[in-house]
CSV table of C-alpha atoms and ligand atoms in Angstrom, one decimal:
chain,number,residue,atom,x,y,z
A,18,UNK,CA,23.9,14.0,-14.9
A,19,UNK,CA,20.5,13.9,-15.3
A,20,UNK,CA,17.5,11.4,-14.1
A,21,UNK,CA,15.8,9.2,-16.8
A,22,UNK,CA,13.5,10.9,-19.2
A,23,UNK,CA,10.7,9.1,-18.1
A,24,UNK,CA,11.6,8.6,-14.5
A,25,UNK,CA,8.6,7.6,-12.5
A,26,UNK,CA,8.6,10.4,-9.9
A,27,UNK,CA,5.2,9.5,-7.2
A,28,UNK,CA,5.0,8.8,-3.6
A,29,UNK,CA,3.6,5.9,-1.6
A,30,UNK,CA,0.8,5.2,0.6
A,31,UNK,CA,-0.7,1.5,1.8
A,32,UNK,CA,-4.7,0.8,2.2
A,33,UNK,CA,-5.1,-0.1,5.9
A,34,UNK,CA,-2.8,3.5,7.2
A,35,UNK,CA,-5.1,5.9,4.2
A,36,UNK,CA,-8.4,4.1,3.7
A,37,UNK,CA,-10.2,4.4,6.3
A,38,UNK,CA,-13.9,2.8,5.9
A,39,UNK,CA,-12.8,-0.1,7.7
A,40,UNK,CA,-16.6,-1.8,7.8
A,41,UNK,CA,-17.6,-0.1,5.1
A,42,UNK,CA,-19.2,-1.8,1.9
A,43,UNK,CA,-18.7,-5.2,2.7
A,44,UNK,CA,-14.8,-4.9,4.1
A,45,UNK,CA,-14.0,-7.6,6.5
A,46,UNK,CA,-12.0,-6.9,9.0
A,47,UNK,CA,-8.1,-7.1,9.2
A,48,UNK,CA,-5.7,-7.9,11.6
A,49,UNK,CA,-4.9,-4.4,12.0
A,50,UNK,CA,-8.1,-3.4,12.7
A,51,UNK,CA,-8.3,-5.3,15.8
A,52,UNK,CA,-4.7,-5.1,16.9
A,53,UNK,CA,-3.8,-1.5,16.1
A,54,UNK,CA,-5.2,-0.2,19.7
A,55,UNK,CA,-2.3,-2.5,21.6
A,56,UNK,CA,0.2,-2.0,19.2
A,57,UNK,CA,0.2,2.0,19.5
A,58,UNK,CA,-1.1,2.0,22.7
A,59,UNK,CA,-3.1,5.4,21.7
A,60,UNK,CA,-6.5,5.8,20.5
A,61,UNK,CA,-5.5,6.1,16.9
A,62,UNK,CA,-6.3,3.3,14.6
A,63,UNK,CA,-7.0,2.5,10.7
A,64,UNK,CA,-10.5,2.5,11.4
A,65,UNK,CA,-10.6,5.9,9.6
A,66,UNK,CA,-7.1,6.6,8.8
A,67,UNK,CA,-6.7,9.4,6.3
A,68,UNK,CA,-10.6,8.5,4.8
A,69,UNK,CA,-9.0,8.6,1.7
A,70,UNK,CA,-11.5,6.0,0.7
A,71,UNK,CA,-13.7,8.9,0.3
A,72,UNK,CA,-11.4,11.5,-0.4
A,73,UNK,CA,-9.7,9.8,-3.2
A,74,UNK,CA,-10.8,12.4,-5.8
A,75,UNK,CA,-9.0,15.1,-4.5
A,76,UNK,CA,-6.1,13.3,-3.1
A,77,UNK,CA,-5.3,11.9,-6.7
A,78,UNK,CA,-6.1,15.5,-7.9
A,79,UNK,CA,-3.3,17.1,-5.4
A,80,UNK,CA,-1.1,14.0,-6.3
A,81,UNK,CA,-1.8,15.5,-10.5
A,82,UNK,CA,-1.0,19.0,-8.8
A,83,UNK,CA,2.0,17.8,-7.8
A,84,UNK,CA,2.9,16.3,-11.1
A,85,UNK,CA,2.9,12.8,-10.1
A,86,UNK,CA,3.6,10.2,-13.1
A,87,UNK,CA,3.3,7.4,-10.3
A,88,UNK,CA,1.1,6.6,-7.5
A,89,UNK,CA,2.0,3.6,-5.2
A,90,UNK,CA,-1.4,2.4,-3.2
A,91,UNK,CA,-2.3,-1.2,-2.0
A,92,UNK,CA,-5.5,-2.9,-2.1
A,93,UNK,CA,-7.1,-4.4,0.9
A,94,UNK,CA,-7.5,-8.5,0.2
A,95,UNK,CA,-10.2,-8.0,3.1
A,96,UNK,CA,-11.9,-5.9,0.7
A,97,UNK,CA,-11.8,-8.1,-2.1
A,98,UNK,CA,-12.0,-11.4,-0.4
A,99,UNK,CA,-13.8,-10.4,3.2
A,100,UNK,CA,-13.5,-13.5,4.5
A,101,UNK,CA,-10.0,-13.5,3.1
A,102,UNK,CA,-11.4,-16.5,0.8
A,103,UNK,CA,-14.6,-17.7,-0.8
A,104,UNK,CA,-17.1,-15.3,-1.9
A,105,UNK,CA,-15.8,-12.3,-3.5
A,106,UNK,CA,-16.7,-8.5,-2.6
A,107,UNK,CA,-17.5,-7.1,-5.6
A,108,UNK,CA,-18.1,-3.4,-4.1
A,109,UNK,CA,-14.4,-3.7,-3.1
A,110,UNK,CA,-13.3,-4.7,-6.8
A,111,UNK,CA,-16.0,-1.6,-7.8
A,112,UNK,CA,-14.0,1.2,-5.6
A,113,UNK,CA,-10.3,-0.2,-6.8
A,114,UNK,CA,-11.8,0.1,-10.4
A,115,UNK,CA,-12.7,3.6,-9.9
A,116,UNK,CA,-9.8,4.8,-8.0
A,117,UNK,CA,-7.5,3.4,-10.7
A,118,UNK,CA,-9.7,5.2,-13.5
A,119,UNK,CA,-9.1,8.6,-11.2
A,120,UNK,CA,-4.8,7.7,-11.7
A,121,UNK,CA,-5.3,7.5,-15.6
A,122,UNK,CA,-7.5,10.5,-15.6
A,123,UNK,CA,-4.2,12.7,-14.6
A,124,UNK,CA,-1.9,9.7,-16.7
A,125,UNK,CA,-0.6,8.6,-13.0
A,126,UNK,CA,0.4,4.7,-13.8
A,127,UNK,CA,-0.9,3.2,-10.6
A,128,UNK,CA,2.2,0.9,-8.6
A,129,UNK,CA,-0.5,-1.5,-6.9
A,130,UNK,CA,0.9,-3.5,-3.8
A,131,UNK,CA,-1.3,-6.4,-3.4
A,132,UNK,CA,-0.6,-7.3,0.2
A,133,UNK,CA,1.0,-4.6,2.6
A,134,UNK,CA,0.6,-6.3,6.3
A,135,UNK,CA,-3.4,-6.2,6.7
A,136,UNK,CA,-4.1,-9.6,6.6
A,137,UNK,CA,-7.8,-10.5,6.8
A,138,UNK,CA,-8.6,-11.5,10.1
A,139,UNK,CA,-10.6,-14.3,9.5
A,140,UNK,CA,-7.0,-16.2,7.5
A,141,UNK,CA,-5.3,-15.4,11.4
A,142,UNK,CA,-7.8,-17.2,12.8
A,143,UNK,CA,-8.8,-20.4,11.0
A,144,UNK,CA,-4.8,-20.6,9.8
A,145,UNK,CA,-2.7,-19.0,12.1
A,146,UNK,CA,-1.8,-16.4,9.0
A,147,UNK,CA,1.8,-16.7,7.5
A,148,UNK,CA,2.1,-19.9,10.0
A,149,UNK,CA,0.4,-21.7,7.2
A,150,UNK,CA,1.4,-23.4,4.3
A,151,UNK,CA,-2.1,-23.1,3.6
A,152,UNK,CA,-1.9,-19.3,3.2
A,153,UNK,CA,0.2,-20.0,-0.5
A,154,UNK,CA,-2.8,-21.3,-2.3
A,155,UNK,CA,-5.2,-18.5,-1.0
A,156,UNK,CA,-3.1,-15.4,-1.8
A,157,UNK,CA,-2.7,-17.1,-5.1
A,158,UNK,CA,-6.2,-17.0,-5.3
A,159,UNK,CA,-6.4,-13.9,-4.2
A,160,UNK,CA,-3.9,-12.9,-6.9
A,161,UNK,CA,-5.9,-14.6,-9.9
A,162,UNK,CA,-9.1,-12.2,-9.1
A,163,UNK,CA,-6.8,-9.2,-9.3
A,164,UNK,CA,-5.2,-10.1,-12.1
A,165,UNK,CA,-8.5,-11.1,-13.6
A,166,UNK,CA,-10.3,-7.6,-12.8
A,167,UNK,CA,-7.7,-4.9,-13.0
A,168,UNK,CA,-5.3,-6.9,-16.1
A,169,UNK,CA,-6.7,-3.4,-18.1
A,170,UNK,CA,-5.9,-0.9,-14.7
A,171,UNK,CA,-2.6,-2.1,-13.5
A,172,UNK,CA,0.6,-2.3,-15.5
A,173,UNK,CA,2.9,-2.6,-12.6
A,174,UNK,CA,2.1,-4.4,-9.8
A,175,UNK,CA,4.6,-4.9,-6.4
A,176,UNK,CA,3.6,-8.6,-4.2
A,177,UNK,CA,4.2,-8.2,-0.7
A,178,UNK,CA,5.8,-5.0,1.5
A,179,UNK,CA,8.0,-5.9,3.9
A,180,UNK,CA,7.9,-9.2,4.3
A,181,UNK,CA,11.3,-9.2,5.9
A,182,UNK,CA,10.7,-6.5,8.4
A,183,UNK,CA,7.6,-8.8,9.0
A,184,UNK,CA,10.0,-11.3,10.2
A,185,UNK,CA,11.7,-8.7,12.3
A,186,UNK,CA,8.8,-7.5,13.9
A,187,UNK,CA,7.3,-11.4,15.0
A,188,UNK,CA,11.0,-12.4,16.7
A,189,UNK,CA,9.8,-11.3,19.6
A,190,UNK,CA,6.2,-12.4,21.2
A,191,UNK,CA,4.5,-9.2,21.4
A,192,UNK,CA,2.9,-10.0,24.4
A,193,UNK,CA,5.2,-12.4,26.6
A,194,UNK,CA,8.5,-10.6,25.1
A,195,UNK,CA,9.8,-14.0,24.6
A,196,UNK,CA,11.6,-14.8,21.3
A,197,UNK,CA,9.2,-16.8,19.0
A,198,UNK,CA,10.0,-20.2,17.5
A,199,UNK,CA,12.7,-19.3,15.2
A,200,UNK,CA,11.5,-22.2,12.9
A,201,UNK,CA,8.3,-21.1,12.5
A,202,UNK,CA,9.4,-17.7,11.9
A,203,UNK,CA,11.4,-17.9,8.8
A,204,UNK,CA,8.9,-20.5,7.7
A,205,UNK,CA,6.4,-17.6,7.8
A,206,UNK,CA,8.7,-15.6,5.3
A,207,UNK,CA,9.4,-18.9,3.0
A,208,UNK,CA,5.8,-19.4,2.6
A,209,UNK,CA,5.7,-15.3,1.4
A,210,UNK,CA,8.3,-16.2,-0.6
A,211,UNK,CA,7.0,-19.2,-2.1
A,212,UNK,CA,3.4,-17.3,-2.5
A,213,UNK,CA,5.0,-14.4,-4.4
A,214,UNK,CA,7.2,-16.3,-6.6
A,215,UNK,CA,3.6,-18.2,-7.8
A,216,UNK,CA,1.8,-15.4,-8.2
A,217,UNK,CA,4.8,-13.1,-10.0
A,218,UNK,CA,4.6,-16.6,-12.8
A,219,UNK,CA,0.7,-16.6,-12.4
A,220,UNK,CA,0.7,-12.4,-13.6
A,221,UNK,CA,3.1,-13.2,-16.5
A,222,UNK,CA,0.6,-15.8,-17.6
A,223,UNK,CA,-2.7,-13.9,-16.8
A,224,UNK,CA,-0.8,-9.7,-17.7
A,225,UNK,CA,1.5,-10.6,-20.4
A,226,UNK,CA,1.5,-6.4,-20.4
A,227,UNK,CA,1.9,-5.9,-16.7
A,228,UNK,CA,5.6,-5.9,-14.9
A,229,UNK,CA,6.2,-7.3,-11.5
A,230,UNK,CA,8.1,-7.4,-8.6
A,231,UNK,CA,8.0,-7.8,-4.8
A,232,UNK,CA,8.8,-4.9,-2.3
A,233,UNK,CA,11.1,-5.4,0.7
A,234,UNK,CA,13.2,-3.4,2.9
A,235,UNK,CA,16.9,-3.2,2.3
A,236,UNK,CA,19.2,-1.0,3.6
A,237,UNK,CA,22.9,-0.2,3.2
A,238,UNK,CA,25.3,-2.6,5.6
A,239,UNK,CA,28.3,-0.5,7.1
A,240,UNK,CA,31.2,-2.6,9.4
A,241,UNK,CA,31.6,-0.8,12.4
A,242,UNK,CA,35.1,-0.4,11.2
A,243,UNK,CA,37.7,-1.7,8.6
A,244,UNK,CA,38.4,-4.9,10.4
A,245,UNK,CA,38.3,-8.2,8.7
A,246,UNK,CA,35.9,-9.5,11.5
A,247,UNK,CA,33.6,-6.6,11.4
A,248,UNK,CA,33.5,-6.4,8.2
A,249,UNK,CA,32.4,-10.4,8.0
A,250,UNK,CA,29.4,-8.8,10.9
A,251,UNK,CA,28.6,-6.9,7.7
A,252,UNK,CA,28.2,-9.3,5.4
A,253,UNK,CA,26.4,-11.5,7.5
A,254,UNK,CA,24.4,-8.9,8.4
A,255,UNK,CA,23.6,-8.2,3.9
A,256,UNK,CA,22.6,-11.5,3.6
A,257,UNK,CA,19.9,-11.5,6.3
A,258,UNK,CA,18.7,-8.4,5.9
A,259,UNK,CA,18.8,-8.1,2.3
A,260,UNK,CA,19.7,-11.1,0.0
A,261,UNK,CA,17.9,-14.0,1.3
A,262,UNK,CA,14.4,-11.9,1.0
A,263,UNK,CA,15.6,-11.6,-3.0
A,264,UNK,CA,17.7,-13.9,-4.0
A,265,UNK,CA,14.8,-17.0,-3.9
A,266,UNK,CA,12.7,-15.0,-6.3
A,267,UNK,CA,15.8,-14.6,-9.0
A,268,UNK,CA,17.9,-16.8,-8.1
A,269,UNK,CA,15.4,-19.5,-6.7
A,270,UNK,CA,17.9,-20.4,-4.0
A,271,UNK,CA,18.8,-19.0,-0.6
A,272,UNK,CA,22.9,-16.9,-0.1
A,273,UNK,CA,25.0,-20.0,1.6
A,274,UNK,CA,25.8,-18.4,4.5
A,275,UNK,CA,22.5,-18.6,5.9
A,276,UNK,CA,22.6,-22.0,5.3
A,277,UNK,CA,25.3,-21.3,8.6
A,278,UNK,CA,23.3,-18.9,10.6
A,279,UNK,CA,20.7,-21.5,10.2
A,280,UNK,CA,22.4,-24.5,11.2
A,281,UNK,CA,23.9,-22.0,14.6
A,282,UNK,CA,20.4,-21.8,15.2
A,283,UNK,CA,18.8,-24.7,15.0
A,284,UNK,CA,16.7,-23.0,11.7
A,285,UNK,CA,15.0,-25.8,10.1
A,286,UNK,CA,13.4,-24.2,6.6
A,287,UNK,CA,10.4,-26.5,5.8
A,288,UNK,CA,11.2,-26.1,1.8
A,289,UNK,CA,10.0,-28.9,-0.7
A,290,UNK,CA,11.4,-30.1,-3.7
A,291,UNK,CA,8.3,-28.6,-5.6
A,292,UNK,CA,9.2,-25.1,-3.7
A,293,UNK,CA,12.5,-25.0,-5.6
A,294,UNK,CA,10.4,-25.8,-8.7
A,295,UNK,CA,8.3,-22.3,-7.9
A,296,UNK,CA,11.2,-20.6,-7.5
A,297,UNK,CA,12.2,-21.1,-10.9
A,298,UNK,CA,9.7,-19.6,-12.7
A,299,UNK,CA,8.2,-16.7,-10.9
A,300,UNK,CA,11.3,-14.9,-11.4
A,301,UNK,CA,10.6,-10.7,-11.4
A,302,UNK,CA,10.6,-8.2,-14.2
A,303,UNK,CA,11.8,-5.5,-11.2
A,304,UNK,CA,12.8,-5.4,-7.6
A,305,UNK,CA,11.1,-2.2,-5.9
A,306,UNK,CA,12.4,-1.5,-2.5
A,307,UNK,CA,11.5,0.6,0.8
A,308,UNK,CA,15.0,1.9,1.5
A,309,UNK,CA,14.7,4.0,4.6
A,310,UNK,CA,18.7,3.5,6.2
A,311,UNK,CA,21.1,1.2,7.1
A,312,UNK,CA,22.7,-0.9,9.7
A,313,UNK,CA,26.0,-1.2,11.2
A,314,UNK,CA,27.2,-4.0,12.8
A,315,UNK,CA,30.4,-5.2,14.7
A,316,UNK,CA,31.3,-8.3,15.0
A,317,UNK,CA,30.9,-9.8,18.7
A,318,UNK,CA,30.5,-13.3,20.1
A,319,UNK,CA,27.7,-14.4,21.2
A,320,UNK,CA,28.6,-15.5,24.3
A,321,UNK,CA,29.9,-11.8,25.3
A,322,UNK,CA,26.4,-10.3,23.5
A,323,UNK,CA,24.5,-8.1,25.8
A,324,UNK,CA,20.8,-8.9,25.5
A,325,UNK,CA,19.9,-7.5,28.5
A,326,UNK,CA,17.6,-4.8,27.1
A,327,UNK,CA,16.0,-7.7,25.6
A,328,UNK,CA,14.0,-7.9,28.0
A,329,UNK,CA,10.1,-7.1,28.5
A,330,UNK,CA,7.2,-6.9,26.6
A,331,UNK,CA,7.7,-3.4,24.8
A,332,UNK,CA,8.6,-5.4,21.8
A,333,UNK,CA,8.3,-2.1,19.6
A,334,UNK,CA,11.3,-0.1,21.5
A,335,UNK,CA,13.6,-2.7,20.1
A,336,UNK,CA,15.3,-2.3,16.9
A,337,UNK,CA,14.9,-5.1,14.0
A,338,UNK,CA,18.8,-5.3,14.2
A,339,UNK,CA,18.4,-6.0,17.8
A,340,UNK,CA,16.1,-8.8,17.4
A,341,UNK,CA,18.3,-9.6,14.3
A,342,UNK,CA,21.7,-10.1,16.3
A,343,UNK,CA,20.5,-11.8,19.4
A,344,UNK,CA,21.2,-15.2,17.6
A,345,UNK,CA,24.7,-16.7,16.9
A,346,UNK,CA,26.2,-15.6,13.2
A,347,UNK,CA,25.6,-11.8,13.1
A,348,UNK,CA,27.6,-9.1,14.9
A,349,UNK,CA,26.1,-6.5,16.8
A,350,UNK,CA,24.6,-3.5,16.0
A,351,UNK,CA,25.5,-0.2,16.8
A,352,UNK,CA,25.6,3.6,15.7
A,353,UNK,CA,27.2,5.3,13.4
A,354,UNK,CA,28.7,8.3,14.0
A,355,UNK,CA,29.4,9.5,10.4
A,356,UNK,CA,25.6,10.2,9.3
A,357,UNK,CA,24.5,14.0,8.7
A,358,UNK,CA,22.4,15.6,10.8
A,359,UNK,CA,19.0,16.9,9.4
A,360,UNK,CA,17.8,21.1,10.3
A,361,UNK,CA,16.2,19.6,13.3
A,362,UNK,CA,18.5,17.5,14.5
A,363,UNK,CA,17.5,14.3,13.4
A,364,UNK,CA,20.4,11.8,12.1
A,365,UNK,CA,20.5,10.2,8.4
A,366,UNK,CA,21.7,8.8,6.2
A,367,UNK,CA,21.2,9.9,2.7
A,368,UNK,CA,24.1,7.5,1.0
A,369,UNK,CA,21.6,4.6,1.6
A,370,UNK,CA,19.8,4.5,-1.7
A,371,UNK,CA,22.8,5.3,-3.6
A,372,UNK,CA,24.6,2.2,-2.3
A,373,UNK,CA,22.1,-0.3,-2.0
A,374,UNK,CA,20.8,0.6,-5.4
A,375,UNK,CA,24.6,0.3,-6.6
A,376,UNK,CA,24.9,-3.3,-5.3
A,377,UNK,CA,21.4,-4.1,-6.1
A,378,UNK,CA,21.8,-3.4,-9.5
A,379,UNK,CA,25.2,-5.3,-10.1
A,380,UNK,CA,23.8,-8.2,-8.0
A,381,UNK,CA,20.2,-9.0,-9.4
A,382,UNK,CA,20.9,-6.9,-12.9
A,383,UNK,CA,17.1,-5.8,-12.9
A,384,UNK,CA,15.4,-2.5,-13.0
A,385,UNK,CA,14.6,-1.3,-9.4
A,386,UNK,CA,12.6,1.1,-8.1
A,387,UNK,CA,12.6,3.2,-4.3
A,388,UNK,CA,9.1,2.1,-2.8
A,389,UNK,CA,9.1,3.4,0.2
A,390,UNK,CA,11.9,6.3,1.6
A,391,UNK,CA,11.1,9.5,3.9
A,392,UNK,CA,11.2,11.3,7.5
A,393,UNK,CA,8.5,11.1,9.5
A,394,UNK,CA,7.7,13.1,12.8
A,395,UNK,CA,4.8,16.1,14.0
A,396,UNK,CA,4.2,19.2,11.4
A,397,UNK,CA,2.3,21.7,12.5
A,398,UNK,CA,-0.8,23.3,10.7
A,399,UNK,CA,-0.9,27.0,11.2
A,400,UNK,CA,-3.6,29.2,11.3
A,401,UNK,CA,-3.3,30.7,7.8
A,402,UNK,CA,-3.5,26.9,6.5
A,403,UNK,CA,0.4,26.5,5.8
A,404,UNK,CA,2.8,23.8,7.3
A,405,UNK,CA,6.4,24.7,6.9
A,406,UNK,CA,8.5,21.1,7.0
A,407,UNK,CA,11.9,22.5,5.6
A,408,UNK,CA,13.3,19.6,7.2
A,409,UNK,CA,11.4,17.1,5.6
A,410,UNK,CA,12.5,18.6,2.2
A,411,UNK,CA,16.4,18.9,3.0
A,412,UNK,CA,16.2,15.7,4.1
A,413,UNK,CA,14.5,14.0,0.6
A,414,UNK,CA,16.7,16.9,-1.3
A,415,UNK,CA,20.3,14.6,0.4
A,416,UNK,CA,18.5,11.7,-0.8
A,417,UNK,CA,17.4,12.8,-4.3
A,418,UNK,CA,20.9,14.4,-4.4
A,419,UNK,CA,22.8,10.7,-3.9
A,420,UNK,CA,20.2,9.3,-5.9
A,421,UNK,CA,21.1,10.7,-9.3
A,422,UNK,CA,25.1,10.0,-8.2
A,423,UNK,CA,24.3,6.3,-7.6
A,424,UNK,CA,22.3,6.4,-11.5
A,425,UNK,CA,25.4,8.2,-12.7
A,426,UNK,CA,27.5,5.8,-11.6
A,427,UNK,CA,25.1,2.7,-12.8
A,428,UNK,CA,22.2,2.1,-10.2
A,429,UNK,CA,19.4,1.2,-12.6
A,430,UNK,CA,16.4,3.1,-11.1
A,431,UNK,CA,13.2,3.9,-13.0
A,432,UNK,CA,11.3,5.5,-10.0
A,433,UNK,CA,11.1,7.3,-7.3
A,434,UNK,CA,8.4,6.8,-4.6
A,435,UNK,CA,8.6,8.3,-1.2
A,436,UNK,CA,6.5,7.8,1.6
A,437,UNK,CA,4.3,9.3,1.9
A,438,UNK,CA,1.6,11.0,-1.0
A,439,UNK,CA,-0.7,12.4,2.1
A,440,UNK,CA,-0.1,12.0,6.2
A,441,UNK,CA,-1.3,8.9,7.2
A,442,UNK,CA,-1.5,6.3,10.2
A,443,UNK,CA,2.3,5.5,10.8
A,444,UNK,CA,2.8,1.8,12.0
A,445,UNK,CA,3.6,2.3,15.2
A,446,UNK,CA,3.6,6.2,16.1
A,447,UNK,CA,-0.5,6.9,14.6
A,448,UNK,CA,-0.7,10.3,12.9
A,449,UNK,CA,1.1,12.3,14.7
A,450,UNK,CA,4.1,11.2,13.2
A,451,UNK,CA,3.6,12.7,9.5
A,452,UNK,CA,5.3,11.4,6.2
A,453,UNK,CA,2.4,13.5,3.6
A,454,UNK,CA,3.3,16.2,1.1
A,455,UNK,CA,-0.6,16.7,2.0
A,456,UNK,CA,-1.1,17.5,5.2
A,457,UNK,CA,-4.7,15.5,6.7
A,458,UNK,CA,-6.6,17.5,9.1
A,459,UNK,CA,-7.0,15.2,12.2
A,460,UNK,CA,-5.6,13.5,14.8
A,461,UNK,CA,-4.9,10.9,17.9
A,462,UNK,CA,-8.8,11.0,18.9
A,463,UNK,CA,-10.1,8.2,16.5
A,464,UNK,CA,-13.9,9.7,18.0
A,465,UNK,CA,-13.2,13.1,17.0
A,466,UNK,CA,-11.7,11.7,13.1
A,467,UNK,CA,-15.2,9.9,12.9
A,468,UNK,CA,-16.6,12.6,12.2
A,469,UNK,CA,-13.8,15.0,10.9
A,470,UNK,CA,-14.0,16.8,7.8
A,471,UNK,CA,-10.2,15.7,7.1
A,472,UNK,CA,-9.7,19.0,5.0
A,473,UNK,CA,-6.0,18.4,3.5
A,474,UNK,CA,-3.3,21.1,3.2
A,475,UNK,CA,-0.4,21.7,0.7
A,476,UNK,CA,2.4,21.2,2.7
A,477,UNK,CA,5.8,23.4,1.6
A,478,UNK,CA,7.4,20.0,1.0
A,479,UNK,CA,4.0,19.7,-2.0
A,480,UNK,CA,5.5,22.7,-3.9
A,481,UNK,CA,9.3,22.0,-3.7
A,482,UNK,CA,8.4,18.4,-5.1
A,483,UNK,CA,6.5,19.8,-7.6
A,484,UNK,CA,9.2,21.4,-8.7
A,485,UNK,CA,11.4,18.5,-8.6
A,486,UNK,CA,9.5,16.7,-11.0
A,487,UNK,CA,8.6,19.4,-13.3
A,488,UNK,CA,12.4,19.8,-13.4
A,489,UNK,CA,13.4,15.7,-13.7
A,490,UNK,CA,15.3,16.3,-10.4
A,491,UNK,CA,17.5,19.0,-11.7
A,492,UNK,CA,15.5,21.8,-9.3
A,493,UNK,CA,16.5,20.6,-5.9
A,494,UNK,CA,16.6,24.1,-4.2
B,527,BG6,C1,7.5,0.7,6.4
B,527,BG6,C2,5.9,0.6,5.7
B,527,BG6,O1,8.1,0.2,7.0
B,527,BG6,O2,7.7,1.7,6.9
B,527,BG6,C3,5.1,1.7,6.4
B,527,BG6,O3,6.5,-0.2,4.4
B,527,BG6,C4,5.5,2.2,7.6
B,527,BG6,O4,3.7,1.0,6.3
B,527,BG6,C5,6.4,2.7,7.3
B,527,BG6,O5,4.7,3.3,7.9
B,527,BG6,C6,7.4,4.0,8.1
B,527,BG6,O6,7.1,3.7,9.5
B,527,BG6,P1,6.1,3.8,11.0
B,527,BG6,O7,6.5,2.8,12.0
B,527,BG6,O8,6.5,4.9,11.4
B,527,BG6,O9,4.8,3.7,10.3
């Protein structure tokens, strides 16, 4: 039992969460530069992040020291088009050229996400973001500039990150706490799928040597019991949580059960004949997916569901599942007591990659890569500069053990890029929640971060992952 010889070991980041330099060298503002304070209710924002913008050489050298074969990063749309459209910012193009050059210096293959949550703010103001069909063409224009400029630098592209999670987050209005109009919401997902499909076809035309795929968040879906109705609830969940976000790209249509779900909830997607034609031509070469865990569901009649904890504006406290299941046609999310507990007591599901990757292999018959997986929590920087994150090592070790068995069982995985290469600003919990192999010395205070050196330190997991990569996944001790 072993990993394929040319398996891509690496790790992931996103531009908004690591780069900082939010207004440097002509970059336009993004919706995240705007909103972060409101979302986190803290002071730590994406403005300075981990200052990868100025530290990229040092960071990529550290990744090379760990033996990375691949580095997942994203491009900031607003660095290329400060207004989201129109005039191109050459400094942005030059910056990413330099980052790619640095990766290639160490034979690290960049895996590049085209769009990872951070929409140019101008597009939100002018068009209402992905609520407008207009975004499809603007996204394709942006992709064209990327393919033209980076066709010699990038061989692996990812379209949009977690476009499915963006929908669940949007299920309830952040400000009022009231449910958003579901048709509008699902249309934003549909428009992204059409845009991605167009970008895939364009990439095949402009960069014939490159490969391109999506990066949704997919998970294992379990029924609470072996009752047929719980099983059906889990099947519904799997269709709405996973399959509907990949089927249109690969097969040009949504899964059958989605039609029932949409009917029950008065959702009418804005699907045109032209969209269906687009889907026929934009089939991905592989599927990248972020995989952190599972959803466990039990059947429950809609009338009997208790949504009392859905009230209030604190949208962030609600799980994706609560938002999803607060509608007829799925079931109710429950906790699953069967999972393992880590040495620090956190509950996790090491089987999630193994199960999800096997199912995807059989459903799509395409190569797969893990684009995120990992464990975020606070770390302690000791006086001697060490960071003892044995909880993270144990978490990743169990994931990799099961992933390895999954490959043996037939899962067609060609790479593993956990979250994250270096500490970055979490989407919900600032820099206190850390994921990296590389520690970045800053705290929640943006004012301090502005002038801080943001020194880098190797965590224990850094040395451990180096051994894992060196042994191609054989030495996990
Ligand atoms: C994924 C996102 O949802 O999860 C990342 O693609 C994010 O951008 C990661 O950082 C971890 O979630 P969080 O909320 O801890 O940042």
